[in-house]
Amino acid sequence: MKIAICGKGGCGKSTTTSLLAKELARAGKKVLVIDSDESNYGLHRQLGMELPKDFTAFFGGKQTVLQDMMLSNFAHKFFDGPWSLSDIPEGYCGEKDGVMLMASGKIHEANEGCACAMNNVIQQFIMNLQLSEDEFALMDMEAGIEHFGRGVDNGVDLLLMIVDPSFESLRLSKKIQELGESIGKPVWFVLNKVTEDTRETMLETVADAQKIAAVVPADAKVAAAGLTGTELTGSYPAIEGLARELTKGEVC
Ligand SMILES: Nc1ncnc2c1ncn2[C@@H]1O[C@H](COP(=O)(O)OP(=O)(O)OP(=O)(O)O)[C@@H](O)[C@H]1O
Ligand SMILES: [Mg+2]
């Protein structure tokens, strides 16, 4: 199953991706995490890994990819058929405790240009990726909804929107539900950083209460790891439950 993990900035996309990936791996699943956020550097640390080489470099690097895209009027195909997890070239993917990690690419220098090349490569990759029943790809998206505009979500089976306790996030849940519907993809919500004070309002205001896949409490240990950029360890009941539901096909 290919899952896009999306939501507004800072809602907990990377944290949820890391915790869920580790949980699925503990349950014996093969998991690929795709870092498709060109601006943030936290995900690999949460997974306890080094940042992998930009996947875009495999196709000649950002400038070459951009040229290929422009010369073909954005029709260039970087993949000539389906790819499986074992097709990911060596050096472009890290692995730890059953979790694989690849990254579309990062902005490394000022004035180096936009992220279109990286996004195009990763959009085509997810579209061509074929997984068996026991394999999961979790795609940690950049904040906001531009990825819908770029068509990245067209290649996934399911969207998990992380909703934090904020008006912006709850409002965005309606927009993401609409965008998901418009491309025929199921949208589920993970309420995150939930406290006693925010729980009720979040449950009442999220776009569809029937589609809440998990309610994850605000957790001091998670926050502390986020502050120091250290690996997330341990199990969290809400994430365990989410992994179980995904595995059983109850969230689909
Ligand atoms: N359940 C939680 N309890 C406490 N803190 C949390 C929880 N989930 C996430 N955080 C904290 O919130 C901050 C943002 O989390 P994270 O980086 O995962 O968000 P993001 O959506 O990936 O952000 P960005 O949009 O910048 O990529 C981090 O400091 C993280 O530790
Ligand atoms: Mg992030």
mmCIF file of C-alpha atoms and ligand atoms in Angstrom:
data_model
loop_
_atom_site.group_PDB
_atom_site.id
_atom_site.type_symbol
_atom_site.label_atom_id
_atom_site.label_comp_id
_atom_site.label_asym_id
_atom_site.label_seq_id
_atom_site.Cartn_x
_atom_site.Cartn_y
_atom_site.Cartn_z
ATOM 1 C CA MET A 1 0.000 0.000 0.000
ATOM 2 C CA LYS A 2 1.263 3.454 -0.927
ATOM 3 C CA ILE A 3 0.330 6.182 1.547
ATOM 4 C CA ALA A 4 0.852 9.949 1.327
ATOM 5 C CA ILE A 5 1.213 11.603 4.726
ATOM 6 C CA CYS A 6 0.192 15.219 4.435
ATOM 7 C CA GLY A 7 -0.987 18.250 6.380
ATOM 8 C CA LYS A 8 -0.041 21.770 7.268
ATOM 9 C CA GLY A 9 3.432 22.793 8.379
ATOM 10 C CA GLY A 10 4.529 21.393 11.712
ATOM 11 C CA CYS A 11 1.443 19.238 12.300
ATOM 12 C CA GLY A 12 3.530 16.086 12.771
ATOM 13 C CA LYS A 13 3.837 14.532 9.296
ATOM 14 C CA SER A 14 7.451 13.416 9.690
ATOM 15 C CA THR A 15 6.920 12.268 13.274
ATOM 16 C CA THR A 16 3.885 10.170 12.315
ATOM 17 C CA THR A 17 5.687 8.801 9.250
ATOM 18 C CA SER A 18 8.641 7.686 11.386
ATOM 19 C CA LEU A 19 6.577 6.168 14.191
ATOM 20 C CA LEU A 20 4.267 4.387 11.759
ATOM 21 C CA ALA A 21 7.137 3.074 9.637
ATOM 22 C CA LYS A 22 8.846 1.617 12.696
ATOM 23 C CA GLU A 23 5.581 0.112 13.919
ATOM 24 C CA LEU A 24 4.812 -1.519 10.565
ATOM 25 C CA ALA A 25 8.360 -2.895 10.400
ATOM 26 C CA ARG A 26 7.979 -4.353 13.903
ATOM 27 C CA ALA A 27 4.840 -6.065 12.630
ATOM 28 C CA GLY A 28 6.976 -7.751 9.957
ATOM 29 C CA LYS A 29 6.050 -5.528 7.016
ATOM 30 C CA LYS A 30 8.554 -4.255 4.499
ATOM 31 C CA VAL A 31 8.486 -0.458 4.667
ATOM 32 C CA LEU A 32 9.879 2.215 2.380
ATOM 33 C CA VAL A 33 9.818 5.783 3.660
ATOM 34 C CA ILE A 34 10.029 8.405 0.930
ATOM 35 C CA ASP A 35 11.238 11.813 2.042
ATOM 36 C CA SER A 36 9.647 14.076 -0.542
ATOM 37 C CA ASP A 37 10.103 17.288 1.406
ATOM 38 C CA GLU A 38 12.907 19.301 -0.168
ATOM 39 C CA SER A 39 13.123 21.769 2.720
ATOM 40 C CA ASN A 40 13.255 19.762 5.951
ATOM 41 C CA TYR A 41 16.082 17.697 7.383
ATOM 42 C CA GLY A 42 14.456 15.997 10.356
ATOM 43 C CA LEU A 43 12.969 12.774 9.009
ATOM 44 C CA HIS A 44 16.158 10.722 8.637
ATOM 45 C CA ARG A 45 17.176 11.669 12.165
ATOM 46 C CA GLN A 46 13.814 10.578 13.545
ATOM 47 C CA LEU A 47 14.458 7.232 11.854
ATOM 48 C CA GLY A 48 18.030 7.095 13.187
ATOM 49 C CA MET A 49 19.558 7.084 9.691
ATOM 50 C CA GLU A 50 21.854 9.193 7.526
ATOM 51 C CA LEU A 51 20.235 11.355 4.858
ATOM 52 C CA PRO A 52 20.331 9.296 1.642
ATOM 53 C CA LYS A 53 21.772 10.682 -1.578
ATOM 54 C CA ASP A 54 19.243 12.750 -3.590
ATOM 55 C CA PHE A 55 17.324 10.284 -5.761
ATOM 56 C CA THR A 56 17.225 12.997 -8.450
ATOM 57 C CA ALA A 57 21.002 12.556 -8.786
ATOM 58 C CA PHE A 58 20.388 9.049 -10.154
ATOM 59 C CA PHE A 59 18.754 10.688 -13.184
ATOM 60 C CA GLY A 60 21.650 13.078 -13.759
ATOM 61 C CA GLY A 61 20.900 15.703 -11.118
ATOM 62 C CA LYS A 62 18.567 18.623 -10.892
ATOM 63 C CA GLN A 63 19.776 20.566 -13.931
ATOM 64 C CA THR A 64 19.722 17.536 -16.251
ATOM 65 C CA VAL A 65 16.281 16.500 -15.029
ATOM 66 C CA LEU A 66 14.962 20.029 -15.552
ATOM 67 C CA GLN A 67 16.397 20.089 -19.060
ATOM 68 C CA ASP A 68 14.843 16.697 -19.858
ATOM 69 C CA MET A 69 11.519 17.999 -18.583
ATOM 70 C CA MET A 70 11.636 21.247 -20.545
ATOM 71 C CA LEU A 71 12.901 19.813 -23.827
ATOM 72 C CA SER A 72 10.085 17.235 -23.756
ATOM 73 C CA ASN A 73 7.432 19.775 -22.788
ATOM 74 C CA PHE A 74 7.148 17.996 -19.414
ATOM 75 C CA ALA A 75 6.457 14.605 -21.032
ATOM 76 C CA HIS A 76 9.849 12.997 -20.303
ATOM 77 C CA LYS A 77 9.552 9.565 -18.703
ATOM 78 C CA PHE A 78 12.215 8.779 -16.128
ATOM 79 C CA PHE A 79 10.919 5.219 -15.656
ATOM 80 C CA ASP A 80 10.335 2.761 -18.455
ATOM 81 C CA GLY A 81 8.058 0.465 -16.470
ATOM 82 C CA PRO A 82 7.086 -0.665 -12.980
ATOM 83 C CA TRP A 83 9.679 -0.656 -10.210
ATOM 84 C CA SER A 84 9.740 -2.825 -7.110
ATOM 85 C CA LEU A 85 11.558 -2.037 -3.869
ATOM 86 C CA SER A 86 14.569 -4.051 -4.998
ATOM 87 C CA ASP A 87 14.952 -1.848 -8.087
ATOM 88 C CA ILE A 88 15.926 1.187 -5.996
ATOM 89 C CA PRO A 89 19.592 1.654 -6.872
ATOM 90 C CA GLU A 90 22.221 1.026 -4.241
ATOM 91 C CA GLY A 91 23.444 4.166 -2.542
ATOM 92 C CA TYR A 92 20.098 5.944 -2.876
ATOM 93 C CA CYS A 93 18.376 4.111 -0.057
ATOM 94 C CA GLY A 94 19.283 3.600 3.592
ATOM 95 C CA GLU A 95 17.922 0.808 5.752
ATOM 96 C CA LYS A 96 17.556 0.302 9.492
ATOM 97 C CA ASP A 97 15.487 -2.191 11.457
ATOM 98 C CA GLY A 98 13.405 -3.128 8.415
ATOM 99 C CA VAL A 99 12.699 0.460 7.348
ATOM 100 C CA MET A 100 14.129 1.687 4.040
ATOM 101 C CA LEU A 101 14.575 5.417 3.437
ATOM 102 C CA MET A 102 15.004 7.344 0.218
ATOM 103 C CA ALA A 103 14.836 11.086 -0.439
ATOM 104 C CA SER A 104 13.766 12.905 -3.594
ATOM 105 C CA GLY A 105 16.355 15.604 -2.916
ATOM 106 C CA LYS A 106 16.986 18.724 -0.899
ATOM 107 C CA ILE A 107 17.640 22.352 -1.660
ATOM 108 C CA HIS A 108 21.356 22.509 -0.926
ATOM 109 C CA GLU A 109 22.359 25.992 -2.064
ATOM 110 C CA ALA A 110 20.884 29.460 -2.475
ATOM 111 C CA ASN A 111 19.822 30.343 -6.042
ATOM 112 C CA GLU A 112 19.909 26.708 -7.194
ATOM 113 C CA GLY A 113 16.392 26.874 -8.610
ATOM 114 C CA CYS A 114 12.991 25.453 -7.747
ATOM 115 C CA ALA A 115 12.129 21.946 -6.577
ATOM 116 C CA CYS A 116 10.267 20.971 -9.779
ATOM 117 C CA ALA A 117 12.882 18.449 -10.895
ATOM 118 C CA MET A 118 12.791 16.543 -7.612
ATOM 119 C CA ASN A 119 9.023 16.613 -7.525
ATOM 120 C CA ASN A 120 8.700 15.332 -11.066
ATOM 121 C CA VAL A 121 11.045 12.425 -10.423
ATOM 122 C CA ILE A 122 9.291 11.432 -7.210
ATOM 123 C CA GLN A 123 5.834 11.848 -8.773
ATOM 124 C CA GLN A 124 6.817 9.408 -11.525
ATOM 125 C CA PHE A 125 8.520 7.088 -9.044
ATOM 126 C CA ILE A 126 5.455 6.676 -6.832
ATOM 127 C CA MET A 127 3.276 6.193 -9.891
ATOM 128 C CA ASN A 128 5.528 3.368 -11.137
ATOM 129 C CA LEU A 129 6.206 1.748 -7.762
ATOM 130 C CA GLN A 130 4.536 -1.638 -7.407
ATOM 131 C CA LEU A 131 4.249 -3.223 -4.003
ATOM 132 C CA SER A 132 3.186 -6.628 -2.778
ATOM 133 C CA GLU A 133 0.565 -6.995 -0.059
ATOM 134 C CA ASP A 134 3.132 -7.033 2.725
ATOM 135 C CA GLU A 135 4.898 -3.892 1.571
ATOM 136 C CA PHE A 136 4.175 -0.293 2.518
ATOM 137 C CA ALA A 137 5.468 2.973 1.097
ATOM 138 C CA LEU A 138 4.999 5.981 3.345
ATOM 139 C CA MET A 139 5.544 9.286 1.621
ATOM 140 C CA ASP A 140 6.316 12.208 3.926
ATOM 141 C CA MET A 141 4.977 15.171 1.960
ATOM 142 C CA GLU A 142 5.989 18.804 2.046
ATOM 143 C CA ALA A 143 3.643 21.027 4.056
ATOM 144 C CA GLY A 144 0.429 22.282 2.485
ATOM 145 C CA ILE A 145 -1.329 21.197 -0.684
ATOM 146 C CA GLU A 146 0.969 22.056 -3.558
ATOM 147 C CA HIS A 147 1.703 18.345 -4.016
ATOM 148 C CA PHE A 148 -1.910 17.904 -5.154
ATOM 149 C CA GLY A 149 -1.308 20.550 -7.816
ATOM 150 C CA ARG A 150 1.790 18.678 -8.982
ATOM 151 C CA GLY A 151 -0.080 15.380 -9.196
ATOM 152 C CA VAL A 152 2.158 13.574 -6.688
ATOM 153 C CA ASP A 153 -0.884 12.126 -4.900
ATOM 154 C CA ASN A 154 -2.169 10.473 -8.076
ATOM 155 C CA GLY A 155 0.226 7.581 -7.497
ATOM 156 C CA VAL A 156 -0.785 6.652 -3.944
ATOM 157 C CA ASP A 157 -3.592 4.432 -2.651
ATOM 158 C CA LEU A 158 -4.478 6.450 0.406
ATOM 159 C CA LEU A 159 -3.986 9.867 1.968
ATOM 160 C CA LEU A 160 -3.389 10.233 5.681
ATOM 161 C CA MET A 161 -3.820 13.812 6.765
ATOM 162 C CA ILE A 162 -2.222 14.731 10.079
ATOM 163 C CA VAL A 163 -4.365 17.264 11.914
ATOM 164 C CA ASP A 164 -2.927 19.254 14.800
ATOM 165 C CA PRO A 165 -4.977 21.317 17.252
ATOM 166 C CA SER A 166 -5.309 24.508 15.203
ATOM 167 C CA PHE A 167 -8.033 26.252 13.246
ATOM 168 C CA GLU A 168 -5.824 26.185 10.125
ATOM 169 C CA SER A 169 -5.356 22.436 10.341
ATOM 170 C CA LEU A 170 -9.015 21.668 10.938
ATOM 171 C CA ARG A 171 -10.029 23.954 8.091
ATOM 172 C CA LEU A 172 -7.442 22.342 5.813
ATOM 173 C CA SER A 173 -8.972 18.937 6.583
ATOM 174 C CA LYS A 174 -12.012 19.948 4.509
ATOM 175 C CA LYS A 175 -9.897 21.111 1.595
ATOM 176 C CA ILE A 176 -7.799 17.947 1.614
ATOM 177 C CA GLN A 177 -10.919 15.821 1.788
ATOM 178 C CA GLU A 178 -12.228 17.603 -1.332
ATOM 179 C CA LEU A 179 -8.905 17.321 -3.147
ATOM 180 C CA GLY A 180 -8.668 13.610 -2.307
ATOM 181 C CA GLU A 181 -12.208 13.002 -3.505
ATOM 182 C CA SER A 182 -11.524 14.850 -6.743
ATOM 183 C CA ILE A 183 -8.740 12.393 -7.640
ATOM 184 C CA GLY A 184 -10.583 9.337 -6.292
ATOM 185 C CA LYS A 185 -8.271 8.735 -3.312
ATOM 186 C CA PRO A 186 -9.544 7.909 0.180
ATOM 187 C CA VAL A 187 -8.610 10.466 2.826
ATOM 188 C CA TRP A 188 -8.231 9.488 6.496
ATOM 189 C CA PHE A 189 -7.331 11.762 9.378
ATOM 190 C CA VAL A 190 -4.870 11.341 12.222
ATOM 191 C CA LEU A 191 -5.593 13.790 15.021
ATOM 192 C CA ASN A 192 -2.207 14.616 16.531
ATOM 193 C CA LYS A 193 -0.881 16.411 19.624
ATOM 194 C CA VAL A 194 -4.304 15.942 21.185
ATOM 195 C CA THR A 195 -4.901 17.024 24.792
ATOM 196 C CA GLU A 196 -7.929 16.800 27.065
ATOM 197 C CA ASP A 197 -8.666 20.445 26.243
ATOM 198 C CA THR A 198 -8.541 20.088 22.463
ATOM 199 C CA ARG A 199 -9.923 16.593 21.938
ATOM 200 C CA GLU A 200 -13.624 17.383 21.723
ATOM 201 C CA THR A 201 -13.289 20.354 19.385
ATOM 202 C CA MET A 202 -10.995 18.388 17.102
ATOM 203 C CA LEU A 203 -13.353 15.415 16.958
ATOM 204 C CA GLU A 204 -16.291 17.713 16.199
ATOM 205 C CA THR A 205 -14.563 19.946 13.645
ATOM 206 C CA VAL A 206 -12.459 17.616 11.525
ATOM 207 C CA ALA A 207 -13.902 17.176 8.008
ATOM 208 C CA ASP A 208 -15.238 13.644 8.596
ATOM 209 C CA ALA A 209 -15.356 12.076 12.065
ATOM 210 C CA GLN A 210 -16.009 8.673 10.468
ATOM 211 C CA LYS A 211 -12.605 8.835 8.855
ATOM 212 C CA ILE A 212 -10.460 9.324 11.920
ATOM 213 C CA ALA A 213 -7.798 6.646 11.717
ATOM 214 C CA ALA A 214 -6.053 7.530 14.997
ATOM 215 C CA VAL A 215 -6.066 10.003 17.864
ATOM 216 C CA VAL A 216 -2.486 10.606 18.978
ATOM 217 C CA PRO A 217 -1.932 12.400 22.281
ATOM 218 C CA ALA A 218 0.560 15.226 22.744
ATOM 219 C CA ASP A 219 3.519 13.342 24.159
ATOM 220 C CA ALA A 220 6.418 14.839 26.109
ATOM 221 C CA LYS A 221 8.901 12.178 24.942
ATOM 222 C CA VAL A 222 8.047 12.804 21.279
ATOM 223 C CA ALA A 223 8.351 16.565 21.798
ATOM 224 C CA ALA A 224 11.737 16.133 23.508
ATOM 225 C CA ALA A 225 13.053 14.016 20.608
ATOM 226 C CA GLY A 226 11.792 16.707 18.211
ATOM 227 C CA LEU A 227 13.693 19.357 20.117
ATOM 228 C CA THR A 228 17.029 17.566 19.977
ATOM 229 C CA GLY A 229 16.635 15.852 16.592
ATOM 230 C CA THR A 230 17.065 12.387 18.038
ATOM 231 C CA GLU A 231 15.666 9.073 16.896
ATOM 232 C CA LEU A 232 12.108 8.229 17.875
ATOM 233 C CA THR A 233 12.048 5.024 19.814
ATOM 234 C CA GLY A 234 9.402 3.011 21.580
ATOM 235 C CA SER A 235 5.824 2.176 20.788
ATOM 236 C CA TYR A 236 2.794 4.412 21.093
ATOM 237 C CA PRO A 237 -0.620 2.741 21.457
ATOM 238 C CA ALA A 238 -2.362 5.065 18.983
ATOM 239 C CA ILE A 239 0.263 4.412 16.308
ATOM 240 C CA GLU A 240 0.238 0.674 17.059
ATOM 241 C CA GLY A 241 -3.519 0.759 16.498
ATOM 242 C CA LEU A 242 -3.085 2.652 13.241
ATOM 243 C CA ALA A 243 -0.514 0.151 11.973
ATOM 244 C CA ARG A 244 -2.859 -2.699 12.872
ATOM 245 C CA GLU A 245 -5.819 -1.118 11.067
ATOM 246 C CA LEU A 246 -3.740 -0.450 7.961
ATOM 247 C CA THR A 247 -2.455 -4.016 7.983
ATOM 248 C CA LYS A 248 -5.940 -5.435 8.349
ATOM 249 C CA GLY A 249 -7.270 -3.196 5.585
ATOM 250 C CA GLU A 250 -9.647 -1.383 7.947
ATOM 251 C CA VAL A 251 -8.167 1.959 6.913
ATOM 252 C CA CYS A 252 -8.188 1.848 3.140
HETATM 253 N N1 LIG B 1 2.199 13.680 19.226
HETATM 254 C C1 LIG B 1 3.125 14.616 19.449
HETATM 255 N N2 LIG B 1 3.373 15.038 20.709
HETATM 256 C C2 LIG B 1 4.283 16.006 20.963
HETATM 257 N N3 LIG B 1 5.002 16.624 20.024
HETATM 258 C C3 LIG B 1 4.797 16.256 18.736
HETATM 259 C C4 LIG B 1 3.855 15.245 18.380
HETATM 260 N N4 LIG B 1 3.891 15.094 17.031
HETATM 261 C C5 LIG B 1 4.809 15.966 16.587
HETATM 262 N N5 LIG B 1 5.356 16.668 17.591
HETATM 263 C C6 LIG B 1 6.376 17.718 17.510
HETATM 264 O O1 LIG B 1 5.928 18.729 16.619
HETATM 265 C C7 LIG B 1 7.009 19.265 15.873
HETATM 266 C C8 LIG B 1 6.692 19.141 14.389
HETATM 267 O O2 LIG B 1 6.646 17.774 14.065
HETATM 268 P P1 LIG B 1 7.083 17.243 12.620
HETATM 269 O O3 LIG B 1 8.430 17.749 12.259
HETATM 270 O O4 LIG B 1 6.835 15.799 12.596
HETATM 271 O O5 LIG B 1 5.997 18.024 11.751
HETATM 272 P P2 LIG B 1 5.917 18.128 10.163
HETATM 273 O O6 LIG B 1 4.475 18.208 9.847
HETATM 274 O O7 LIG B 1 6.715 17.064 9.540
HETATM 275 O O8 LIG B 1 6.618 19.539 9.943
HETATM 276 P P3 LIG B 1 7.062 20.184 8.516
HETATM 277 O O9 LIG B 1 5.814 20.732 7.900
HETATM 278 O O10 LIG B 1 8.023 21.256 8.941
HETATM 279 O O11 LIG B 1 7.684 19.099 7.717
HETATM 280 C C9 LIG B 1 8.245 18.481 16.283
HETATM 281 O O12 LIG B 1 8.964 19.225 17.219
HETATM 282 C C10 LIG B 1 7.682 17.210 16.909
HETATM 283 O O13 LIG B 1 8.523 16.675 17.905
HETATM 284 MG MG MG B 2 8.291 17.187 8.117
#
